[in-house]
Short mmCIF file of C-alpha atoms in Angstrom, two decimals:
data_model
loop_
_atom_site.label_atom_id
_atom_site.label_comp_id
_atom_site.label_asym_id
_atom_site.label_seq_id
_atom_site.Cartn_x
_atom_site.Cartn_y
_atom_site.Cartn_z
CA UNK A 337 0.00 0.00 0.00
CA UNK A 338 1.26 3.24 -0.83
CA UNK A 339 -0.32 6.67 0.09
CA UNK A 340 0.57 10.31 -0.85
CA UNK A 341 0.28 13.23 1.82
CA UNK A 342 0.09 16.83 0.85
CA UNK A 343 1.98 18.95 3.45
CA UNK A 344 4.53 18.14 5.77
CA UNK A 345 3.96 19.91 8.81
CA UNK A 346 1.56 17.65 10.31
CA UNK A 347 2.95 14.45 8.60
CA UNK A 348 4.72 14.14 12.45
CA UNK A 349 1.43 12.86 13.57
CA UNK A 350 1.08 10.29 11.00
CA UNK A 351 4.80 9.12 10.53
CA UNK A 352 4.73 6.31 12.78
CA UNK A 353 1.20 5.15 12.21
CA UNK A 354 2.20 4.36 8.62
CA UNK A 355 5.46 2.64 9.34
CA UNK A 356 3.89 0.30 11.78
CA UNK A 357 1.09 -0.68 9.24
CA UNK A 358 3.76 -0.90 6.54
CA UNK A 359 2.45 1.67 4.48
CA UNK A 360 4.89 3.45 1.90
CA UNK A 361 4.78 7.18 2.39
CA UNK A 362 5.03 9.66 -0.38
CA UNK A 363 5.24 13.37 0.39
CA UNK A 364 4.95 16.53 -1.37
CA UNK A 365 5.54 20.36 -0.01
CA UNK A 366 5.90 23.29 -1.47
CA UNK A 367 8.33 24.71 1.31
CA UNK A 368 11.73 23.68 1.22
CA UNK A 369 12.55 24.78 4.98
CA UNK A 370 8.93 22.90 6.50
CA UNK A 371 9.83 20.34 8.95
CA UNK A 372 9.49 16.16 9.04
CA UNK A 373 10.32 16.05 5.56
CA UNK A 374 12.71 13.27 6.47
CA UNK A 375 10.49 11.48 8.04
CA UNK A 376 8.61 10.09 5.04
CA UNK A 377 9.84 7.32 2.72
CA UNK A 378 9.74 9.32 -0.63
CA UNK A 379 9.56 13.36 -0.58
CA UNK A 380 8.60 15.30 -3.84
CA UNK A 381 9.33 19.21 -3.36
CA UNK A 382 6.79 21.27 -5.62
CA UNK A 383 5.69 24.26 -6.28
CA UNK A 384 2.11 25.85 -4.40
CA UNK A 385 -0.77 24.84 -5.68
CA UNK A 386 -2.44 21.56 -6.82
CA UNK A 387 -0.42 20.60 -9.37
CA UNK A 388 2.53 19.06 -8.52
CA UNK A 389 0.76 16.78 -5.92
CA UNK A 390 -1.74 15.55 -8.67
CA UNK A 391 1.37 14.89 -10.92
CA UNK A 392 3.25 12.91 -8.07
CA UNK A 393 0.10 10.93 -7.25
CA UNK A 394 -0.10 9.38 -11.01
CA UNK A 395 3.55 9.18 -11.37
CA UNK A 396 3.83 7.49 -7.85
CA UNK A 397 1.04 5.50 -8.72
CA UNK A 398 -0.17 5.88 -5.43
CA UNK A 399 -3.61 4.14 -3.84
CA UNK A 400 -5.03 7.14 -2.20
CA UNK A 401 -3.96 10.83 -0.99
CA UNK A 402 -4.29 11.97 2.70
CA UNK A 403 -4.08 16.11 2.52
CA UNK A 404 -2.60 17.49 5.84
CA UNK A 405 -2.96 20.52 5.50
CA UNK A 406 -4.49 22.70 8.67
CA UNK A 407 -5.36 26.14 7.27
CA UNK A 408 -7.98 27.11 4.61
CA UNK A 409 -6.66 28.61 1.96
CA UNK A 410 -5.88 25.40 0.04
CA UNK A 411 -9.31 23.96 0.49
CA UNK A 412 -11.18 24.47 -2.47
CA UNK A 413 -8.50 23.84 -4.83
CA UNK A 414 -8.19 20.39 -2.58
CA UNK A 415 -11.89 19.50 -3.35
CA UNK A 416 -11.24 20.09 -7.10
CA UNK A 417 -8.02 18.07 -6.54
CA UNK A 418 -10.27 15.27 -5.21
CA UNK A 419 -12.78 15.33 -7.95
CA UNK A 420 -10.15 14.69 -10.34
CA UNK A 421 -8.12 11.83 -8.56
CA UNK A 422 -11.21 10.32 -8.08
CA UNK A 423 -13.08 10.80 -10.87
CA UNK A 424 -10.53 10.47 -13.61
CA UNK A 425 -7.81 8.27 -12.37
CA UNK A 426 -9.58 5.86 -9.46
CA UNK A 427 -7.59 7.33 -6.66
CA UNK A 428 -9.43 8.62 -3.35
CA UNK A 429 -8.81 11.48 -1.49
CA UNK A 430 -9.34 12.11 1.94
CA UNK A 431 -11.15 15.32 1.38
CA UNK A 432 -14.40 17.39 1.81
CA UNK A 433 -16.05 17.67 -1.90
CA UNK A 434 -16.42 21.11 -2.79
CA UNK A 435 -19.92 21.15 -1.55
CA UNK A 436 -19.14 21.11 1.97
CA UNK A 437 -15.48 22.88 1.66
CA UNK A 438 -16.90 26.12 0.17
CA UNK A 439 -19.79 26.65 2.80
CA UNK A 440 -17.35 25.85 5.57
CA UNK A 441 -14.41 28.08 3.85
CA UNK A 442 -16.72 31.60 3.70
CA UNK A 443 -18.41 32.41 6.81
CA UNK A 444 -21.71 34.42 4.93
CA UNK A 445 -22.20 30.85 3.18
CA UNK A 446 -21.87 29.43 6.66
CA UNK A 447 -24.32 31.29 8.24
CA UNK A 448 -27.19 30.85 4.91
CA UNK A 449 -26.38 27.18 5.45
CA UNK A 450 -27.51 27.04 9.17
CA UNK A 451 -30.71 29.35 8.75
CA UNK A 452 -31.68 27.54 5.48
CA UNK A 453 -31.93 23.97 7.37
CA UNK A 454 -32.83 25.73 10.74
CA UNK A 455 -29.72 25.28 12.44
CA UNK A 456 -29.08 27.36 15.92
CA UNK A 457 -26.40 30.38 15.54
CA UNK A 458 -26.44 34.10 16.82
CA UNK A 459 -28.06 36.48 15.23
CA UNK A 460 -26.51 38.37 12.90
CA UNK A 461 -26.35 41.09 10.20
CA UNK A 462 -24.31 42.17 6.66
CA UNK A 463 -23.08 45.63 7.44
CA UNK A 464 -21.28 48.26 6.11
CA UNK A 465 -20.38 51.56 5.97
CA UNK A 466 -23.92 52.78 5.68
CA UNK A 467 -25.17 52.12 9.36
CA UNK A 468 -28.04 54.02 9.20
CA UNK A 469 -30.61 51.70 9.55
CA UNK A 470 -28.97 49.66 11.15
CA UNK A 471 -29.58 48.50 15.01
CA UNK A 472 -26.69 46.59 17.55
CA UNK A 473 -26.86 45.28 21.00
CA UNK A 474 -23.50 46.01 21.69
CA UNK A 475 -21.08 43.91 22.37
CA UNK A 476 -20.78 42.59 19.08
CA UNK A 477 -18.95 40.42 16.87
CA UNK A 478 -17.52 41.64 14.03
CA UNK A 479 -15.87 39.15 11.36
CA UNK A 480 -14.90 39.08 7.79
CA UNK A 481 -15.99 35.88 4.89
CA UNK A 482 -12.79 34.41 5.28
CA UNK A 483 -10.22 33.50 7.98
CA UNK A 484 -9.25 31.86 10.73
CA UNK A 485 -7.29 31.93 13.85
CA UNK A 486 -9.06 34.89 15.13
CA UNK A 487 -7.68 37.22 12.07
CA UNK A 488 -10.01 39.49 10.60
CA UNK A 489 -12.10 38.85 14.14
CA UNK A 490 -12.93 41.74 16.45
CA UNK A 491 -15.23 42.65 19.52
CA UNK A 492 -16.70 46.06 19.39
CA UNK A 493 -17.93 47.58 22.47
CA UNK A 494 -19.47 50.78 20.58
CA UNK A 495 -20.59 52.91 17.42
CA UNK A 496 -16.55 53.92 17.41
CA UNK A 497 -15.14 50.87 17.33
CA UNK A 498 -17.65 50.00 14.76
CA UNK A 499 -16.46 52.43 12.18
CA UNK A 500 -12.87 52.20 13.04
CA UNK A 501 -13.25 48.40 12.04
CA UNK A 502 -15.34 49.22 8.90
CA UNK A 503 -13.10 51.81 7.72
CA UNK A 504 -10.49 49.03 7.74
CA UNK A 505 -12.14 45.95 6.48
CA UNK A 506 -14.92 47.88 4.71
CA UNK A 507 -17.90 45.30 5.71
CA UNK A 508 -18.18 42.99 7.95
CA UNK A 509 -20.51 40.23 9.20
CA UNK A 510 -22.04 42.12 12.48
CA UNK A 511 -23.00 38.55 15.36
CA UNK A 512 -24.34 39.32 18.32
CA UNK A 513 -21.82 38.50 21.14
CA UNK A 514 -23.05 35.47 23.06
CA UNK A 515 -21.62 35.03 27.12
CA UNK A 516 -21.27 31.75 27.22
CA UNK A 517 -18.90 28.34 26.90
CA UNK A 518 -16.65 27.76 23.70
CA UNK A 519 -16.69 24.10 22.36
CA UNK A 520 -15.27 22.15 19.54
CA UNK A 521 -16.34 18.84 18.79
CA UNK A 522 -14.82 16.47 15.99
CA UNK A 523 -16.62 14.81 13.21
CA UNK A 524 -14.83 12.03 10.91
CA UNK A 525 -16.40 10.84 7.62
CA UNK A 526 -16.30 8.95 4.76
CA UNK A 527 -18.20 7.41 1.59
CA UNK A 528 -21.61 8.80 3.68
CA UNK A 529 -20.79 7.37 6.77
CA UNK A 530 -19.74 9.77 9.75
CA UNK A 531 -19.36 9.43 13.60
CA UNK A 532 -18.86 12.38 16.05
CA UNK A 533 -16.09 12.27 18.60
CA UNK A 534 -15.80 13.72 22.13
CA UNK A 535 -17.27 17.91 22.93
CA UNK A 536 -14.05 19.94 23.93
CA UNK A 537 -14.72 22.45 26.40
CA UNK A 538 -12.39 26.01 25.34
CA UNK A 539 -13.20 28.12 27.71
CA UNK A 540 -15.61 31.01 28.29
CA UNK A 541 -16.20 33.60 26.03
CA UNK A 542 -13.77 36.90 26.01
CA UNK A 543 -15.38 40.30 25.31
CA UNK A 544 -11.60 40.91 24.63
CA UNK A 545 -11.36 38.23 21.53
CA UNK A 546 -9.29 36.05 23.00
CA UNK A 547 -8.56 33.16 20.72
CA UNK A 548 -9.27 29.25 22.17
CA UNK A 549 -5.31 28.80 21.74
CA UNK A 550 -4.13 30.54 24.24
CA UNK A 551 -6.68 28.85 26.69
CA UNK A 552 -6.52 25.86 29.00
CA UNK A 553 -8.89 23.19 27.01
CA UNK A 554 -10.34 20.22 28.67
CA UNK A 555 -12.39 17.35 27.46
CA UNK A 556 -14.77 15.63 27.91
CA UNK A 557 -16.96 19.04 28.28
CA UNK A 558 -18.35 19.25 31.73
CA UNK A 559 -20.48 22.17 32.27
CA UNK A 560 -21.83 23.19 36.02
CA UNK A 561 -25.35 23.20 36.27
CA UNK A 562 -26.43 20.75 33.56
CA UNK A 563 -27.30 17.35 32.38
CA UNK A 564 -23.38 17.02 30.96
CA UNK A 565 -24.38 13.26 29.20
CA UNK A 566 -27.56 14.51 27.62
CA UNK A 567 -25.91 17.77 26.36
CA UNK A 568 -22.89 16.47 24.97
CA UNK A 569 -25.04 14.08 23.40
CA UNK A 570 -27.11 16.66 21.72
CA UNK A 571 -23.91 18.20 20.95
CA UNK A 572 -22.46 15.22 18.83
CA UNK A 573 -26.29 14.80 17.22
CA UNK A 574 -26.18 18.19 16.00
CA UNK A 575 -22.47 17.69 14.39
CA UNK A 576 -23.79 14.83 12.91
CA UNK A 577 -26.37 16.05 11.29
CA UNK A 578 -24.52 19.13 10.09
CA UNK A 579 -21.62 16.90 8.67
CA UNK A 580 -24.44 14.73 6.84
CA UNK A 581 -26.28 17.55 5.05
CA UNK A 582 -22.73 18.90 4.06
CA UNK A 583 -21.35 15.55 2.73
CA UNK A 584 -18.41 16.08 4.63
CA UNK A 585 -15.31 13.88 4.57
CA UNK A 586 -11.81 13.10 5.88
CA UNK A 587 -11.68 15.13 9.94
CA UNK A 588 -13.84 18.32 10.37
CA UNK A 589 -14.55 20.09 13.61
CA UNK A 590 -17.73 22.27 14.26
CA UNK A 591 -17.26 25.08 16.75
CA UNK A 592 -19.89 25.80 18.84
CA UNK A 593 -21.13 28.11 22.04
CA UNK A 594 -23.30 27.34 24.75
CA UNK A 595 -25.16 29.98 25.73
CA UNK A 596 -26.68 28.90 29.35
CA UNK A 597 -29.75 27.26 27.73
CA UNK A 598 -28.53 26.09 24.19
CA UNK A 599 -26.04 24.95 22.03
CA UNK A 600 -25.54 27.31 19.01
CA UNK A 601 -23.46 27.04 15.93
CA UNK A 602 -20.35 29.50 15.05
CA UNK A 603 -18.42 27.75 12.36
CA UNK A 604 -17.72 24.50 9.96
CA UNK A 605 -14.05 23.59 9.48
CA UNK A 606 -13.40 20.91 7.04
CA UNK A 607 -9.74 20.51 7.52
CA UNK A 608 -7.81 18.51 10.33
CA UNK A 609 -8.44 20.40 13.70
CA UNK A 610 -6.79 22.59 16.44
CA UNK A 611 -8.24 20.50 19.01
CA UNK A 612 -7.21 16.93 17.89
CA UNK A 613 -4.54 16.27 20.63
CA UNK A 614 -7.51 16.90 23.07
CA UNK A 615 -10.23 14.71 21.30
CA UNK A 616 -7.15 11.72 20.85
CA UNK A 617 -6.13 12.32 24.58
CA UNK A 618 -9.70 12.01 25.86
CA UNK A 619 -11.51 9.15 23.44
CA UNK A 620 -8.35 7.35 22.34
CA UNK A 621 -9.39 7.82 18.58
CA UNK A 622 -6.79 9.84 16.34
CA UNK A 623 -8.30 11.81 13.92
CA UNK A 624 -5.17 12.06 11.53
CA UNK A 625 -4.88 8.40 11.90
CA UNK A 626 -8.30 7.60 10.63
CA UNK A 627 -8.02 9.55 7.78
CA UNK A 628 -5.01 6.95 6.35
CA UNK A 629 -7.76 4.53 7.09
CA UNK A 630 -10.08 5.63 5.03
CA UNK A 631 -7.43 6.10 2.30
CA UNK A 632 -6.74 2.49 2.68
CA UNK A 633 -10.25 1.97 2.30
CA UNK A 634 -10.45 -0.53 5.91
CA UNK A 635 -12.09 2.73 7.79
CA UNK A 636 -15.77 1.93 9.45
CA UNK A 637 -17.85 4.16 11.90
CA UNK A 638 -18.29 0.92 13.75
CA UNK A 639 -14.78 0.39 14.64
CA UNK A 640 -14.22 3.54 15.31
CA UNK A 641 -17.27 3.48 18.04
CA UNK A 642 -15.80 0.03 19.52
CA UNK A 643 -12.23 1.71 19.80
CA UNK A 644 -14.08 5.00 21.73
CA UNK A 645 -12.64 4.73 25.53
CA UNK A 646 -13.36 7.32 27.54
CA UNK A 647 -10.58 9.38 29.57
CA UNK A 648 -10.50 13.22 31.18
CA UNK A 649 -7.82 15.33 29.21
CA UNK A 650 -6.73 18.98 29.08
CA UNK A 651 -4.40 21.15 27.06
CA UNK A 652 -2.29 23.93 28.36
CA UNK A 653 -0.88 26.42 26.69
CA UNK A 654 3.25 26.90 27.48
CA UNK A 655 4.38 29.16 25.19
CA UNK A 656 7.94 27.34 25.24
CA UNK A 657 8.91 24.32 27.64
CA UNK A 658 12.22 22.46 27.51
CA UNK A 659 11.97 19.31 26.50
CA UNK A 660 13.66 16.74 23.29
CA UNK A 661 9.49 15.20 23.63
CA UNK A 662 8.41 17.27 20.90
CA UNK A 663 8.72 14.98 18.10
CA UNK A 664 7.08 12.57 16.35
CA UNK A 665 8.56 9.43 18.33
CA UNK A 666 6.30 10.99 21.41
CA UNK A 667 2.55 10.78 19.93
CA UNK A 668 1.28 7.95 21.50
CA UNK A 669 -0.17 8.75 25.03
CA UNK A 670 0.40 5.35 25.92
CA UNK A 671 3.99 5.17 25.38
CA UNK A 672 4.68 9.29 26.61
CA UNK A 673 3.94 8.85 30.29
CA UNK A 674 0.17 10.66 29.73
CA UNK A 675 1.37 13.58 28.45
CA UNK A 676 2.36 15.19 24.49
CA UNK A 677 4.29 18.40 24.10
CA UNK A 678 3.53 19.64 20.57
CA UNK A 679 3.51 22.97 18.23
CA UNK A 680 5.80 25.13 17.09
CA UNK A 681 8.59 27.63 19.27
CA UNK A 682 6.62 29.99 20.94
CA UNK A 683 3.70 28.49 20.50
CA UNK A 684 3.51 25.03 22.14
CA UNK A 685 0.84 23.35 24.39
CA UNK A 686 1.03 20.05 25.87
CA UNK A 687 -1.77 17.91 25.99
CA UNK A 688 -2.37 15.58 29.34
CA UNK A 689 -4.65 12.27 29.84
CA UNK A 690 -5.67 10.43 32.76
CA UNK A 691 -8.17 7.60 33.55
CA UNK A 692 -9.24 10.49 36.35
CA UNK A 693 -9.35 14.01 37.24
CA UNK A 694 -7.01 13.80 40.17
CA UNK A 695 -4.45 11.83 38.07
CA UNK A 696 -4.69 14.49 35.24
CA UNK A 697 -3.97 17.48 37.87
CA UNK A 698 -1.36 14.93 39.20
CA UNK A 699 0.97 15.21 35.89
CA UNK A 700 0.22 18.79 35.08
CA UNK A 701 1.32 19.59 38.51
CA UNK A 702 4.56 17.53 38.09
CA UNK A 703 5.17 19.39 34.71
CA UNK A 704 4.66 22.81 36.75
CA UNK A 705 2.64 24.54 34.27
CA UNK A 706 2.66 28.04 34.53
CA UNK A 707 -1.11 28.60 33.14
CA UNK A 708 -2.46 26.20 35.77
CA UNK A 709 -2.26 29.77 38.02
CA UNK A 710 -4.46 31.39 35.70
CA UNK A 711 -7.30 29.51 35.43
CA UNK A 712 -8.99 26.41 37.59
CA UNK A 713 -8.94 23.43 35.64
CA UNK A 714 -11.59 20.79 37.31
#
């Protein structure tokens, strides 16, 4: 079996997965300097775009193509990419058809798609310039079509603010702020079949825009005051359901807000997710991993429900920490002691499981985590 992956970067996550199954691993990126290139068995360096990859994958002769690529920009011109293989040459591609990668990819589309099948979201509203007729229960929520990572994402406070944003961006889409609980939850599919993972619990809301990142994340979500099972049940209905109607494949992630009573959409991200240390840590089921399953063409819902274990995880944000652990030798849980150091300088987080709370708190303590002052964790 041999299998192409598009992007390098997160190829650490996969590296040892596909040795172990003895799958041959052929790997294109576009930037000379990325890292783990020397991790796979054959490495093509091409230019941007779609291109190269779809020349390596005939030339390679390769049995399916696993994209890894975590931002958006690439996305559409992946679902094209995936009509062709497919289509044209027999060759799957772990993907989202361009259906489901262009609502998730412009946040307008996002928002038609939710009211059109009756989905929960804020409210919101088109604005620009013009504000005339227009009417805000301030805070609000200012964001532009396309983005991610926060950029392009602001919390007004007032008319000023408003206009100071406008004058920059021009328009924006106006959402009313919601106080309330951030959550992620996971949703893998393929060929029409799709299973949910675990709710991650980001944090509370910031009227400052504070991005999920650079939060302490735990999972599963636990929530004070409510029925936690029945919620987080709706929670993984609702993905379903969303990831259905879309005809999404390959690892997508749905963020969400709960708002006290309700659980209400925000976004559709059909691309491998910022929370999948935290969904692997706490239900034992690695996103990444599945998706060279389905390339091989063994992957099953079923399995992956009878493989579902349930643990308590939580990631912290460090910023840097010394350690030689961040590599891809250290991404099983099992063999890392309960704990994964991962991301890039300045910006890593280390992700910690435990078959309880108190053994969870246990390791972060022995780690000596300096955001464990900033915010309770259980």
């Amino acid at each position: 079996m041999k299998l192409m992956f598009i992007g390098a970067r997160l190829f650490e996550d996969v590296a040892l997965y596909t040795e172990k199954h003895g799958i041959t691993s052929v790997l294109t990126e576009s930037n000379p300097d990325a890292p783990n290139q020397d991790l796979a068995d054959v490495l093509h360096l091409v230019p941007r775009g779609m291109e190269g990859p779809k020349t390596v994958a005939i030339k390679e002769d390769v049995d399916g193509v696993v994209p890894l690529i975590g931002v958006d920009g690439p996305l559409l011109s992946l679902s094209s990419l995936k009509k062709d293989l497919e289509e044209n040459y027999g060759i799957p591609v772990v993907t989202s058809p361009l259906k489901a990668s262009s609502i998730a990819q412009n946040k307008y589309k996002t928002k038609k798609f939710l009211l059109e099948n009756n989905l929960p979201t804020p409210p919101f509203q088109l604005i620009n310039m013009d504000l005339s007729e227009s009417h805000f229960n301030f805070p609000m929520v200012l964001k532009q079509g396309h983005g991610q990572g926060g950029v392009g994402i602001e919390v007004v406070n007032n008319h000023h603010e408003m206009i100071e944003y406008l004058e920059k961006f021009g328009n924006a889409l106006a959402e009313d702020f919601v106080d309330g609980i951030e959550i992620s939850v996971e949703v893998l599919g393929w060929k029409g079949d799709h299973i949910p993972l675990v709710p991650v619990y980001k944090g509370k809301t910031s009227p400052d825009g504070k991005h999920p990142l650079f939060k302490v994340k735990k999972s599963p979500l636990e929530i004070d005051g409510i029925d936690n099972s029945t919620n987080n049940e709706m929670i993984r209905e609702l993905a379903l359901k969303i990831c259905r109607l879309m005809g999404v494949e390959g690892s997508a992630d749905l963020d969400l807000i709960f708002d006290g009573e309700k659980n209400l959409v925000l976004e559709i991200n059909t691309r491998p997710s910022g929370t999948r240390y935290l969904t692997a840590a706490s239900c034992n089921i690695n996103p990444l991993q599945e998706m060279v399953d389905m390339a091989t063409g063994k992957w099953k819902s079923e399995q992956v429900q009878k493989n579902i274990k349930d643990y308590f995880a939580m990631e912290v944000p460090v910023g840097d920490f010394s350690t030689k652990r961040n590599s891809y030798l250290y991404r099983s849980f099992e063999e890392s002691h309960g704990w994964i150091i991962h991301g890039p300088p300045h910006h890593q987080r280390i992700t910690i499981r435990g078959e309880t709370k108190k053994s969870v708190l246990k390791i972060a303590q022995s780690l000596k985590l300096p955001s464990l002052i900033e915010e309770p964790l259980y």
